[in-house]
Each structure stands twice: as structure tokens, then as C-alpha cells.
Amino acid sequence: MSRTYLNKQYQGGMTAAGWLIIMAIVLFFMYLAIKLVPAYMEYFSIKSSLKSVAEESDSSTSKSDLKRYISGRFSVNSIDIVETDDVEIKDVTGGKALYIEYENRIALFGNISALLEFKHEEPLN
């Protein structure tokens, strides 16, 4: 055993600088979460809107009716990051599907921003 462990004045633990570094890292990730979580919440709201439109529609529903249903869902859910025209109606194996692909750029600090890319495809019944 070394002499430092026998010394009664030896103290273990982190220094103030160590605590400051850990707190800075924790605060940075909390800041990122606060900035990015709303974008993911909005994505899940868009996804839910498309799912509800797909459940009440089928492959024979006209494109204008689908656009009207989507527009109504987006207005009810206060979705303003995407437009109704951003939703495509694709022909897929077995019918049609609603497809959306968009980007969300979030300013973090200064000239640094985060770019989030979202894609979702919801088949029509």
C-alpha cells in the first residue's frame, strides 16, 4: 500500500474542474434534446396523420380526396413544416401508398445547425 492511502488528509473524488467538465457535457446534451425533441414530435404527428388518412381511405380514393383529407389532418394537428403538396401518392406493389420526405433544419447556436431528414411511407388499405 502506498503512503498516500495511509495519510489521513488524502481525499478521493473529483475536483471542481472535473465537475465543471461533466456538467458542461450534460448541459450540452440536454440543450440538444430540448432543441431536437420537438422536431421528432412533429414527425410523429405527421406520421400519425398519414396513418389515419390511410386507414379511412383505400386504393380507389381519388388524389384530390386524399389531398383534402391530408390537408384537414395537417390543419387539425397544427402541422406547418410541410405542405399537403409535399405528400406524394405512389403506386406500390398491391396498391397505392402515401409517401413523404422532408428535411428540418434547426439552428443550434451561431452558424451551427442540425439537419434532420425524415421519410415515411404509409400504404393505403
Short mmCIF file of N, CA and C in Angstrom, two decimals, residues 43 47 50 99-103 117-121:
data_model
loop_
_atom_site.label_atom_id
_atom_site.label_comp_id
_atom_site.label_asym_id
_atom_site.label_seq_id
_atom_site.Cartn_x
_atom_site.Cartn_y
_atom_site.Cartn_z
N TYR A 43 -42.68 15.07 -36.37
CA TYR A 43 -42.60 13.96 -37.32
C TYR A 43 -43.61 12.87 -36.95
N LYS A 47 -46.66 11.48 -39.16
CA LYS A 47 -46.80 10.05 -39.39
C LYS A 47 -48.18 9.57 -38.96
N LEU A 50 -50.84 10.75 -41.50
CA LEU A 50 -50.85 9.94 -42.71
C LEU A 50 -51.47 8.57 -42.45
N TYR A 99 -46.58 8.90 -49.34
CA TYR A 99 -45.15 8.99 -49.09
C TYR A 99 -44.77 10.44 -48.85
N ILE A 100 -43.98 10.65 -47.79
CA ILE A 100 -43.49 11.99 -47.51
C ILE A 100 -42.00 11.91 -47.18
N GLU A 101 -41.28 12.89 -47.68
CA GLU A 101 -39.86 13.02 -47.40
C GLU A 101 -39.57 14.51 -47.24
N TYR A 102 -39.00 14.88 -46.10
CA TYR A 102 -38.70 16.30 -45.88
C TYR A 102 -37.52 16.44 -44.94
N GLU A 103 -36.98 17.64 -44.92
CA GLU A 103 -35.85 17.99 -44.06
C GLU A 103 -36.27 19.08 -43.09
N GLU A 117 -33.45 14.59 -41.41
CA GLU A 117 -34.12 14.12 -42.62
C GLU A 117 -35.15 13.06 -42.22
N PHE A 118 -36.38 13.25 -42.67
CA PHE A 118 -37.46 12.33 -42.33
C PHE A 118 -38.07 11.76 -43.59
N LYS A 119 -38.43 10.47 -43.54
CA LYS A 119 -39.11 9.78 -44.63
C LYS A 119 -40.15 8.86 -44.01
N HIS A 120 -41.31 8.78 -44.66
CA HIS A 120 -42.33 7.84 -44.19
C HIS A 120 -43.22 7.44 -45.35
N GLU A 121 -43.58 6.17 -45.36
CA GLU A 121 -44.49 5.65 -46.37
C GLU A 121 -45.60 4.89 -45.68
#
